[in-house]
Short mmCIF file of the N, C-alpha and C atoms (twelve columns), coordinates in Angstrom:
data_MODEL
# 
_entry.id   MODEL 
# 
loop_
_atom_site.group_PDB 
_atom_site.id 
_atom_site.type_symbol 
_atom_site.label_atom_id 
_atom_site.label_alt_id 
_atom_site.label_comp_id 
_atom_site.label_asym_id 
_atom_site.label_seq_id 
_atom_site.Cartn_x 
_atom_site.Cartn_y 
_atom_site.Cartn_z 
_atom_site.pdbx_PDB_model_num 
ATOM 1   N N  . VAL A 1   -46.870 -26.089 26.212 1 
ATOM 2   C CA . VAL A 1   -46.117 -27.029 27.241 1 
ATOM 3   C C  . VAL A 1   -44.663 -26.757 27.286 1 
ATOM 4   N N  . ASN A 2   -44.201 -26.756 28.468 1 
ATOM 5   C CA . ASN A 2   -42.779 -26.439 28.630 1 
ATOM 6   C C  . ASN A 2   -41.909 -27.736 29.131 1 
ATOM 7   N N  . VAL A 3   -41.121 -28.271 28.578 1 
ATOM 8   C CA . VAL A 3   -40.340 -29.308 28.928 1 
ATOM 9   C C  . VAL A 3   -38.950 -28.907 29.237 1 
ATOM 10  N N  . GLN A 4   -38.310 -29.214 30.511 1 
ATOM 11  C CA . GLN A 4   -36.905 -28.827 30.740 1 
ATOM 12  C C  . GLN A 4   -35.978 -29.318 29.973 1 
ATOM 13  N N  . GLY A 5   -35.036 -28.576 29.655 1 
ATOM 14  C CA . GLY A 5   -34.017 -28.925 28.759 1 
ATOM 15  C C  . GLY A 5   -33.288 -30.155 28.981 1 
ATOM 16  N N  . ASP A 6   -33.077 -30.692 30.257 1 
ATOM 17  C CA . ASP A 6   -32.476 -31.892 30.544 1 
ATOM 18  C C  . ASP A 6   -33.468 -33.019 30.537 1 
ATOM 19  N N  . GLU A 7   -34.674 -32.880 29.927 1 
ATOM 20  C CA . GLU A 7   -35.572 -34.025 29.709 1 
ATOM 21  C C  . GLU A 7   -36.195 -34.186 28.336 1 
ATOM 22  N N  . PRO A 8   -35.124 -34.287 27.467 1 
ATOM 23  C CA . PRO A 8   -35.445 -34.405 25.920 1 
ATOM 24  C C  . PRO A 8   -36.217 -35.691 25.588 1 
ATOM 25  N N  . LEU A 9   -36.020 -36.694 26.514 1 
ATOM 26  C CA . LEU A 9   -36.501 -38.013 26.079 1 
ATOM 27  C C  . LEU A 9   -37.798 -38.309 27.130 1 
ATOM 28  N N  . ILE A 10  -38.464 -37.216 27.380 1 
ATOM 29  C CA . ILE A 10  -39.702 -37.414 28.312 1 
ATOM 30  C C  . ILE A 10  -40.668 -38.258 27.662 1 
ATOM 31  N N  . ASN A 11  -41.377 -39.037 28.302 1 
ATOM 32  C CA . ASN A 11  -42.304 -39.953 27.937 1 
ATOM 33  C C  . ASN A 11  -43.526 -39.118 27.307 1 
ATOM 34  N N  . PRO A 12  -44.013 -39.516 26.167 1 
ATOM 35  C CA . PRO A 12  -45.013 -38.750 25.570 1 
ATOM 36  C C  . PRO A 12  -46.284 -38.804 26.332 1 
ATOM 37  N N  . ASP A 13  -46.561 -39.775 27.076 1 
ATOM 38  C CA . ASP A 13  -47.762 -40.047 27.983 1 
ATOM 39  C C  . ASP A 13  -47.624 -38.904 29.090 1 
ATOM 40  N N  . HIS A 14  -46.402 -38.626 29.476 1 
ATOM 41  C CA . HIS A 14  -46.336 -37.603 30.622 1 
ATOM 42  C C  . HIS A 14  -46.861 -36.209 30.031 1 
ATOM 43  N N  . VAL A 15  -46.483 -35.999 28.743 1 
ATOM 44  C CA . VAL A 15  -47.007 -34.746 28.182 1 
ATOM 45  C C  . VAL A 15  -48.486 -34.546 28.104 1 
ATOM 46  N N  . ASP A 16  -49.113 -35.821 27.704 1 
ATOM 47  C CA . ASP A 16  -50.509 -35.858 27.610 1 
ATOM 48  C C  . ASP A 16  -51.090 -35.733 29.027 1 
ATOM 49  N N  . ARG A 17  -50.490 -36.198 29.958 1 
ATOM 50  C CA . ARG A 17  -51.085 -36.151 31.403 1 
ATOM 51  C C  . ARG A 17  -50.966 -34.752 31.978 1 
ATOM 52  N N  . ALA A 18  -49.895 -34.057 31.532 1 
ATOM 53  C CA . ALA A 18  -49.748 -32.669 31.981 1 
ATOM 54  C C  . ALA A 18  -50.832 -31.792 31.408 1 
ATOM 55  N N  . VAL A 19  -51.179 -32.007 30.138 1 
ATOM 56  C CA . VAL A 19  -52.115 -31.289 29.350 1 
ATOM 57  C C  . VAL A 19  -53.588 -31.565 29.911 1 
ATOM 58  N N  . SER A 20  -53.729 -32.827 30.192 1 
ATOM 59  C CA . SER A 20  -55.093 -33.126 30.616 1 
ATOM 60  C C  . SER A 20  -55.475 -32.663 32.052 1 
ATOM 61  N N  . VAL A 21  -54.487 -32.161 32.769 1 
ATOM 62  C CA . VAL A 21  -54.682 -31.470 34.150 1 
ATOM 63  C C  . VAL A 21  -55.463 -30.276 33.598 1 
ATOM 64  N N  . LEU A 22  -55.216 -29.645 32.493 1 
ATOM 65  C CA . LEU A 22  -55.788 -28.271 32.082 1 
ATOM 66  C C  . LEU A 22  -57.323 -28.474 31.684 1 
ATOM 67  N N  . THR A 23  -57.562 -29.656 31.285 1 
ATOM 68  C CA . THR A 23  -58.932 -29.946 30.602 1 
ATOM 69  C C  . THR A 23  -59.927 -30.563 31.636 1 
ATOM 70  N N  . GLU A 24  -59.320 -31.162 32.836 1 
ATOM 71  C CA . GLU A 24  -60.273 -31.906 33.789 1 
ATOM 72  C C  . GLU A 24  -60.859 -30.589 34.592 1 
ATOM 73  N N  . THR A 25  -62.098 -30.883 34.935 1 
ATOM 74  C CA . THR A 25  -62.837 -29.918 35.851 1 
ATOM 75  C C  . THR A 25  -62.814 -30.306 37.287 1 
ATOM 76  N N  . ASN A 26  -62.611 -29.382 38.084 1 
ATOM 77  C CA . ASN A 26  -62.359 -29.741 39.491 1 
ATOM 78  C C  . ASN A 26  -63.893 -29.931 40.113 1 
ATOM 79  N N  . ARG A 27  -64.039 -31.198 40.650 1 
ATOM 80  C CA . ARG A 27  -65.386 -31.530 41.136 1 
ATOM 81  C C  . ARG A 27  -66.008 -30.644 42.138 1 
ATOM 82  N N  . GLU A 28  -64.996 -30.069 43.020 1 
ATOM 83  C CA . GLU A 28  -65.471 -29.242 44.053 1 
ATOM 84  C C  . GLU A 28  -66.061 -27.882 43.710 1 
ATOM 85  N N  . ASN A 29  -65.440 -27.319 42.655 1 
ATOM 86  C CA . ASN A 29  -65.859 -25.997 42.300 1 
ATOM 87  C C  . ASN A 29  -66.158 -25.700 40.814 1 
ATOM 88  N N  . GLY A 30  -65.835 -26.685 40.016 1 
ATOM 89  C CA . GLY A 30  -66.383 -26.710 38.578 1 
ATOM 90  C C  . GLY A 30  -65.252 -25.799 37.877 1 
ATOM 91  N N  . THR A 31  -64.048 -25.460 38.240 1 
ATOM 92  C CA . THR A 31  -62.999 -24.786 37.554 1 
ATOM 93  C C  . THR A 31  -62.167 -25.689 36.943 1 
ATOM 94  N N  . THR A 32  -61.391 -25.260 35.992 1 
ATOM 95  C CA . THR A 32  -60.208 -25.790 35.595 1 
ATOM 96  C C  . THR A 32  -58.881 -25.298 35.926 1 
ATOM 97  N N  . ALA A 33  -57.762 -26.015 35.768 1 
ATOM 98  C CA . ALA A 33  -56.474 -25.406 36.248 1 
ATOM 99  C C  . ALA A 33  -55.875 -24.640 35.196 1 
ATOM 100 N N  . ASP A 34  -55.108 -23.692 35.486 1 
ATOM 101 C CA . ASP A 34  -54.293 -22.742 34.580 1 
ATOM 102 C C  . ASP A 34  -52.942 -23.499 34.322 1 
ATOM 103 N N  . VAL A 35  -52.327 -24.166 35.130 1 
ATOM 104 C CA . VAL A 35  -51.032 -24.688 35.009 1 
ATOM 105 C C  . VAL A 35  -51.101 -26.172 35.523 1 
ATOM 106 N N  . GLY A 36  -50.532 -26.988 34.696 1 
ATOM 107 C CA . GLY A 36  -50.482 -28.548 34.826 1 
ATOM 108 C C  . GLY A 36  -48.889 -28.939 35.082 1 
ATOM 109 N N  . THR A 37  -48.755 -29.829 35.871 1 
ATOM 110 C CA . THR A 37  -47.338 -30.519 35.928 1 
ATOM 111 C C  . THR A 37  -47.612 -31.890 36.501 1 
ATOM 112 N N  . ILE A 38  -46.391 -32.630 36.422 1 
ATOM 113 C CA . ILE A 38  -46.480 -34.043 36.769 1 
ATOM 114 C C  . ILE A 38  -45.561 -34.385 37.673 1 
ATOM 115 N N  . ALA A 39  -45.956 -35.323 38.759 1 
ATOM 116 C CA . ALA A 39  -44.860 -35.848 39.803 1 
ATOM 117 C C  . ALA A 39  -45.351 -37.338 39.874 1 
ATOM 118 N N  . VAL A 40  -44.423 -38.137 40.094 1 
ATOM 119 C CA . VAL A 40  -44.530 -39.479 40.173 1 
ATOM 120 C C  . VAL A 40  -43.880 -40.039 41.386 1 
ATOM 121 N N  . ARG A 41  -44.485 -41.158 41.927 1 
ATOM 122 C CA . ARG A 41  -43.724 -41.954 43.098 1 
ATOM 123 C C  . ARG A 41  -42.372 -42.066 42.700 1 
ATOM 124 N N  . PHE A 42  -41.397 -42.056 43.698 1 
ATOM 125 C CA . PHE A 42  -40.068 -42.520 43.548 1 
ATOM 126 C C  . PHE A 42  -40.141 -44.177 43.633 1 
ATOM 127 N N  . THR A 43  -39.306 -44.678 42.776 1 
ATOM 128 C CA . THR A 43  -39.315 -46.233 42.740 1 
ATOM 129 C C  . THR A 43  -38.333 -46.480 43.947 1 
ATOM 130 N N  . ALA A 44  -38.314 -47.699 44.267 1 
ATOM 131 C CA . ALA A 44  -37.482 -48.366 45.302 1 
ATOM 132 C C  . ALA A 44  -35.956 -48.199 45.060 1 
ATOM 133 N N  . GLU A 45  -35.734 -48.217 43.783 1 
ATOM 134 C CA . GLU A 45  -34.194 -48.084 43.290 1 
ATOM 135 C C  . GLU A 45  -33.826 -46.645 43.191 1 
ATOM 136 N N  . GLU A 46  -34.674 -45.625 43.104 1 
ATOM 137 C CA . GLU A 46  -34.297 -44.031 43.206 1 
ATOM 138 C C  . GLU A 46  -33.883 -43.672 44.449 1 
ATOM 139 N N  . ASP A 47  -32.873 -42.760 44.488 1 
ATOM 140 C CA . ASP A 47  -32.250 -42.234 45.746 1 
ATOM 141 C C  . ASP A 47  -33.138 -41.079 45.982 1 
ATOM 142 N N  . VAL A 48  -33.988 -40.888 47.093 1 
ATOM 143 C CA . VAL A 48  -34.521 -39.816 47.485 1 
ATOM 144 C C  . VAL A 48  -33.748 -38.663 48.018 1 
ATOM 145 N N  . THR A 49  -32.425 -38.860 48.300 1 
ATOM 146 C CA . THR A 49  -31.621 -37.904 48.749 1 
ATOM 147 C C  . THR A 49  -30.844 -37.168 47.644 1 
ATOM 148 N N  . ASN A 50  -31.161 -37.695 46.407 1 
ATOM 149 C CA . ASN A 50  -30.387 -37.201 45.061 1 
ATOM 150 C C  . ASN A 50  -30.752 -35.837 44.764 1 
ATOM 151 N N  . PRO A 51  -29.987 -34.602 44.951 1 
ATOM 152 C CA . PRO A 51  -30.432 -33.459 44.751 1 
ATOM 153 C C  . PRO A 51  -30.665 -33.263 43.340 1 
ATOM 154 N N  . ASP A 52  -30.362 -34.071 42.374 1 
ATOM 155 C CA . ASP A 52  -30.796 -33.873 40.909 1 
ATOM 156 C C  . ASP A 52  -32.191 -34.381 40.719 1 
ATOM 157 N N  . ALA A 53  -32.920 -35.068 41.713 1 
ATOM 158 C CA . ALA A 53  -34.302 -35.259 41.688 1 
ATOM 159 C C  . ALA A 53  -35.058 -34.434 42.377 1 
ATOM 160 N N  . VAL A 54  -35.836 -33.548 41.755 1 
ATOM 161 C CA . VAL A 54  -36.816 -32.613 42.509 1 
ATOM 162 C C  . VAL A 54  -37.941 -33.281 43.082 1 
ATOM 163 N N  . LYS A 55  -38.167 -32.935 44.513 1 
ATOM 164 C CA . LYS A 55  -39.168 -33.635 45.043 1 
ATOM 165 C C  . LYS A 55  -40.418 -32.648 45.164 1 
ATOM 166 N N  . CYS A 56  -41.631 -33.289 45.284 1 
ATOM 167 C CA . CYS A 56  -42.820 -32.434 45.172 1 
ATOM 168 C C  . CYS A 56  -43.762 -32.727 46.294 1 
ATOM 169 N N  . VAL A 57  -44.377 -31.875 46.828 1 
ATOM 170 C CA . VAL A 57  -45.352 -31.990 47.902 1 
ATOM 171 C C  . VAL A 57  -46.741 -31.641 47.328 1 
ATOM 172 N N  . VAL A 58  -47.756 -32.533 47.504 1 
ATOM 173 C CA . VAL A 58  -49.089 -32.160 47.051 1 
ATOM 174 C C  . VAL A 58  -50.027 -32.257 48.214 1 
ATOM 175 N N  . ASN A 59  -51.377 -31.384 47.974 1 
ATOM 176 C CA . ASN A 59  -52.304 -31.349 48.948 1 
ATOM 177 C C  . ASN A 59  -53.248 -32.535 48.710 1 
ATOM 178 N N  . VAL A 60  -54.294 -32.467 49.519 1 
ATOM 179 C CA . VAL A 60  -55.350 -33.682 49.313 1 
ATOM 180 C C  . VAL A 60  -56.076 -33.543 47.970 1 
ATOM 181 N N  . ARG A 61  -56.090 -32.304 47.136 1 
ATOM 182 C CA . ARG A 61  -56.495 -32.208 45.923 1 
ATOM 183 C C  . ARG A 61  -55.421 -32.661 44.813 1 
ATOM 184 N N  . ASN A 62  -54.496 -33.095 45.380 1 
ATOM 185 C CA . ASN A 62  -53.325 -33.416 44.394 1 
ATOM 186 C C  . ASN A 62  -52.722 -32.223 43.655 1 
ATOM 187 N N  . GLU A 63  -52.799 -30.970 44.350 1 
ATOM 188 C CA . GLU A 63  -52.290 -29.780 43.741 1 
ATOM 189 C C  . GLU A 63  -50.883 -29.663 44.188 1 
ATOM 190 N N  . ALA A 64  -49.771 -29.408 43.385 1 
ATOM 191 C CA . ALA A 64  -48.478 -29.080 43.874 1 
ATOM 192 C C  . ALA A 64  -48.408 -27.877 44.791 1 
ATOM 193 N N  . MET A 65  -47.741 -27.977 45.845 1 
ATOM 194 C CA . MET A 65  -47.620 -26.938 46.894 1 
ATOM 195 C C  . MET A 65  -46.237 -26.471 46.963 1 
ATOM 196 N N  . TYR A 66  -45.307 -27.478 46.859 1 
ATOM 197 C CA . TYR A 66  -43.897 -27.138 47.375 1 
ATOM 198 C C  . TYR A 66  -42.987 -27.989 46.470 1 
ATOM 199 N N  . PHE A 67  -41.786 -27.463 46.085 1 
ATOM 200 C CA . PHE A 67  -40.864 -28.405 45.265 1 
ATOM 201 C C  . PHE A 67  -39.260 -27.963 45.986 1 
ATOM 202 N N  . SER A 68  -38.678 -29.046 46.105 1 
ATOM 203 C CA . SER A 68  -37.459 -29.108 46.726 1 
ATOM 204 C C  . SER A 68  -36.367 -30.134 46.197 1 
ATOM 205 N N  . ARG A 69  -35.151 -29.674 46.156 1 
ATOM 206 C CA . ARG A 69  -34.149 -30.706 45.763 1 
ATOM 207 C C  . ARG A 69  -33.703 -31.526 47.049 1 
ATOM 208 N N  . ALA A 70  -34.036 -31.106 48.261 1 
ATOM 209 C CA . ALA A 70  -33.926 -32.001 49.482 1 
ATOM 210 C C  . ALA A 70  -35.048 -32.804 49.623 1 
ATOM 211 N N  . PRO A 71  -34.750 -33.830 50.519 1 
ATOM 212 C CA . PRO A 71  -36.129 -34.762 50.797 1 
ATOM 213 C C  . PRO A 71  -36.991 -33.912 51.637 1 
ATOM 214 N N  . ILE A 72  -38.261 -34.132 51.452 1 
ATOM 215 C CA . ILE A 72  -39.412 -33.556 52.041 1 
ATOM 216 C C  . ILE A 72  -40.105 -34.658 52.914 1 
ATOM 217 N N  . PRO A 73  -40.318 -34.710 54.196 1 
ATOM 218 C CA . PRO A 73  -39.626 -33.494 54.978 1 
ATOM 219 C C  . PRO A 73  -38.145 -33.906 55.138 1 
ATOM 220 N N  . PHE A 74  -37.337 -32.730 55.418 1 
ATOM 221 C CA . PHE A 74  -36.062 -32.939 55.726 1 
ATOM 222 C C  . PHE A 74  -35.569 -32.712 57.126 1 
ATOM 223 N N  . LYS A 75  -34.899 -33.760 57.520 1 
ATOM 224 C CA . LYS A 75  -34.409 -33.785 58.927 1 
ATOM 225 C C  . LYS A 75  -32.906 -33.466 58.955 1 
ATOM 226 N N  . ARG A 76  -32.664 -32.353 59.477 1 
ATOM 227 C CA . ARG A 76  -31.259 -31.648 59.313 1 
ATOM 228 C C  . ARG A 76  -30.172 -32.449 60.135 1 
ATOM 229 N N  . PHE A 77  -30.785 -32.951 61.340 1 
ATOM 230 C CA . PHE A 77  -29.788 -33.576 62.327 1 
ATOM 231 C C  . PHE A 77  -30.332 -35.084 62.480 1 
ATOM 232 N N  . GLY A 78  -29.641 -35.960 62.665 1 
ATOM 233 C CA . GLY A 78  -30.001 -37.304 62.916 1 
ATOM 234 C C  . GLY A 78  -30.199 -38.258 61.791 1 
ATOM 235 N N  . ASN A 79  -30.568 -39.376 62.022 1 
ATOM 236 C CA . ASN A 79  -30.914 -40.389 61.009 1 
ATOM 237 C C  . ASN A 79  -32.131 -40.255 60.210 1 
ATOM 238 N N  . GLN A 80  -31.994 -40.367 59.170 1 
ATOM 239 C CA . GLN A 80  -33.342 -40.212 58.276 1 
ATOM 240 C C  . GLN A 80  -33.518 -41.505 57.552 1 
ATOM 241 N N  . ASP A 81  -34.833 -41.889 57.796 1 
ATOM 242 C CA . ASP A 81  -35.262 -43.233 57.103 1 
ATOM 243 C C  . ASP A 81  -36.117 -42.678 55.851 1 
ATOM 244 N N  . LEU A 82  -35.282 -42.749 54.648 1 
ATOM 245 C CA . LEU A 82  -35.723 -42.134 53.478 1 
ATOM 246 C C  . LEU A 82  -36.085 -43.025 52.409 1 
ATOM 247 N N  . LYS A 83  -36.576 -44.321 52.836 1 
ATOM 248 C CA . LYS A 83  -36.887 -45.329 51.810 1 
ATOM 249 C C  . LYS A 83  -38.072 -44.766 51.173 1 
ATOM 250 N N  . PRO A 84  -38.450 -44.851 49.824 1 
ATOM 251 C CA . PRO A 84  -39.613 -44.535 49.301 1 
ATOM 252 C C  . PRO A 84  -40.878 -45.273 49.851 1 
ATOM 253 N N  . GLY A 85  -40.688 -46.325 50.284 1 
ATOM 254 C CA . GLY A 85  -41.932 -47.226 50.736 1 
ATOM 255 C C  . GLY A 85  -42.389 -46.684 52.242 1 
ATOM 256 N N  . ARG A 86  -41.502 -45.893 52.882 1 
ATOM 257 C CA . ARG A 86  -41.848 -45.286 54.057 1 
ATOM 258 C C  . ARG A 86  -42.625 -44.091 54.123 1 
ATOM 259 N N  . ALA A 87  -42.634 -43.379 52.935 1 
ATOM 260 C CA . ALA A 87  -43.477 -42.150 52.839 1 
ATOM 261 C C  . ALA A 87  -43.842 -42.061 51.460 1 
ATOM 262 N N  . ARG A 88  -44.690 -40.913 51.150 1 
ATOM 263 C CA . ARG A 88  -45.047 -40.927 49.676 1 
ATOM 264 C C  . ARG A 88  -44.228 -40.040 49.013 1 
ATOM 265 N N  . TYR A 89  -43.026 -40.201 48.763 1 
ATOM 266 C CA . TYR A 89  -42.069 -39.313 48.059 1 
ATOM 267 C C  . TYR A 89  -42.363 -39.180 46.498 1 
ATOM 268 N N  . LEU A 90  -42.577 -38.100 46.047 1 
ATOM 269 C CA . LEU A 90  -42.935 -37.798 44.737 1 
ATOM 270 C C  . LEU A 90  -41.755 -36.998 43.943 1 
ATOM 271 N N  . ARG A 91  -41.481 -37.552 42.791 1 
ATOM 272 C CA . ARG A 91  -40.430 -36.952 41.905 1 
ATOM 273 C C  . ARG A 91  -41.130 -36.024 40.780 1 
ATOM 274 N N  . HIS A 92  -40.531 -34.835 40.761 1 
ATOM 275 C CA . HIS A 92  -41.227 -33.784 39.769 1 
ATOM 276 C C  . HIS A 92  -40.463 -34.279 38.321 1 
ATOM 277 N N  . LEU A 93  -41.187 -34.300 37.378 1 
ATOM 278 C CA . LEU A 93  -40.739 -34.705 36.021 1 
ATOM 279 C C  . LEU A 93  -40.357 -33.482 35.164 1 
ATOM 280 N N  . GLY A 94  -40.342 -32.381 35.677 1 
ATOM 281 C CA . GLY A 94  -39.785 -31.176 34.846 1 
ATOM 282 C C  . GLY A 94  -40.530 -30.885 33.544 1 
ATOM 283 N N  . ILE A 95  -41.942 -30.926 33.546 1 
ATOM 284 C CA . ILE A 95  -42.794 -30.519 32.581 1 
ATOM 285 C C  . ILE A 95  -43.895 -29.504 33.179 1 
ATOM 286 N N  . TYR A 96  -44.209 -28.657 32.428 1 
ATOM 287 C CA . TYR A 96  -45.368 -27.619 32.858 1 
ATOM 288 C C  . TYR A 96  -46.235 -27.545 31.467 1 
ATOM 289 N N  . ALA A 97  -47.437 -27.507 31.892 1 
ATOM 290 C CA . ALA A 97  -48.410 -27.020 30.758 1 
ATOM 291 C C  . ALA A 97  -49.239 -25.846 31.309 1 
ATOM 292 N N  . PHE A 98  -49.345 -24.819 30.393 1 
ATOM 293 C CA . PHE A 98  -50.273 -23.637 30.732 1 
ATOM 294 C C  . PHE A 98  -51.133 -23.249 29.775 1 
ATOM 295 N N  . THR A 99  -52.250 -22.768 30.063 1 
ATOM 296 C CA . THR A 99  -53.441 -22.375 29.294 1 
ATOM 297 C C  . THR A 99  -52.938 -21.098 28.650 1 
ATOM 298 N N  . ARG A 100 -53.388 -20.764 27.570 1 
ATOM 299 C CA . ARG A 100 -53.088 -19.498 26.832 1 
ATOM 300 C C  . ARG A 100 -53.500 -18.291 27.661 1 
ATOM 301 N N  . LYS A 101 -54.639 -18.386 28.090 1 
ATOM 302 C CA . LYS A 101 -55.340 -17.335 29.001 1 
ATOM 303 C C  . LYS A 101 -54.279 -16.938 30.197 1 
ATOM 304 N N  . PHE A 102 -53.753 -18.042 31.002 1 
ATOM 305 C CA . PHE A 102 -53.013 -17.752 31.959 1 
ATOM 306 C C  . PHE A 102 -51.592 -17.017 31.592 1 
ATOM 307 N N  . LEU A 103 -51.106 -17.429 30.398 1 
ATOM 308 C CA . LEU A 103 -49.888 -16.673 29.842 1 
ATOM 309 C C  . LEU A 103 -50.084 -15.266 29.322 1 
ATOM 310 N N  . THR A 104 -51.205 -15.148 28.570 1 
ATOM 311 C CA . THR A 104 -51.520 -13.839 28.084 1 
ATOM 312 C C  . THR A 104 -52.225 -12.772 28.767 1 
ATOM 313 N N  . GLU A 105 -52.963 -13.442 29.892 1 
ATOM 314 C CA . GLU A 105 -53.742 -12.409 30.654 1 
ATOM 315 C C  . GLU A 105 -53.473 -12.363 32.134 1 
ATOM 316 N N  . LYS A 106 -53.135 -13.582 32.668 1 
ATOM 317 C CA . LYS A 106 -52.765 -13.538 34.090 1 
ATOM 318 C C  . LYS A 106 -51.546 -13.210 34.608 1 
ATOM 319 N N  . VAL A 107 -50.483 -13.908 33.670 1 
ATOM 320 C CA . VAL A 107 -49.110 -13.496 34.060 1 
ATOM 321 C C  . VAL A 107 -48.753 -12.278 34.120 1 
ATOM 322 N N  . PRO A 108 -49.140 -11.452 32.957 1 
ATOM 323 C CA . PRO A 108 -48.935 -9.873  32.864 1 
ATOM 324 C C  . PRO A 108 -49.475 -9.207  34.004 1 
ATOM 325 N N  . GLN A 109 -50.582 -9.638  34.768 1 
ATOM 326 C CA . GLN A 109 -51.099 -8.760  35.805 1 
ATOM 327 C C  . GLN A 109 -50.574 -9.202  37.235 1 
ATOM 328 N N  . MET A 110 -49.515 -10.228 37.203 1 
ATOM 329 C CA . MET A 110 -48.918 -10.514 38.458 1 
ATOM 330 C C  . MET A 110 -47.940 -9.445  38.948 1 
ATOM 331 N N  . ALA A 111 -47.983 -9.242  40.124 1 
ATOM 332 C CA . ALA A 111 -47.003 -8.311  40.706 1 
ATOM 333 C C  . ALA A 111 -45.695 -9.000  41.034 1 
ATOM 334 N N  . PRO A 112 -44.474 -8.166  40.815 1 
ATOM 335 C CA . PRO A 112 -43.360 -8.869  41.146 1 
ATOM 336 C C  . PRO A 112 -43.375 -9.315  42.530 1 
ATOM 337 N N  . SER A 113 -42.593 -10.249 42.757 1 
ATOM 338 C CA . SER A 113 -42.433 -10.852 44.184 1 
ATOM 339 C C  . SER A 113 -40.947 -11.061 44.508 1 
ATOM 340 N N  . ASP A 114 -40.601 -11.409 45.757 1 
ATOM 341 C CA . ASP A 114 -39.452 -11.750 46.144 1 
ATOM 342 C C  . ASP A 114 -39.001 -13.203 45.759 1 
ATOM 343 N N  . LEU A 115 -40.025 -13.889 45.294 1 
ATOM 344 C CA . LEU A 115 -39.780 -15.316 44.810 1 
ATOM 345 C C  . LEU A 115 -39.374 -15.356 43.427 1 
# 
């Protein structure tokens, strides 16, 4: 489990949730995840435009696809209605859980990339 340095007071339940992602079997294909992380809905009081809050996009299977410090979607010009109730804005909590196999077998096999 990796907790970001600016999250020392993370809720222990969030650690448990990140780890549980690794043990839950995917109903569609019978596999388990190698990496788990947590994103929660923004509350009405939170500022979706705050660059200190990392936003997360998930697919229909609740798998993280994209992270950004800007609102997602981001409208470069014009007025944006960014109230959390208007869209499903998710805030990434800065925690990752990895399987041992992923770290010891899969990561070393990954080719370098521009990302």
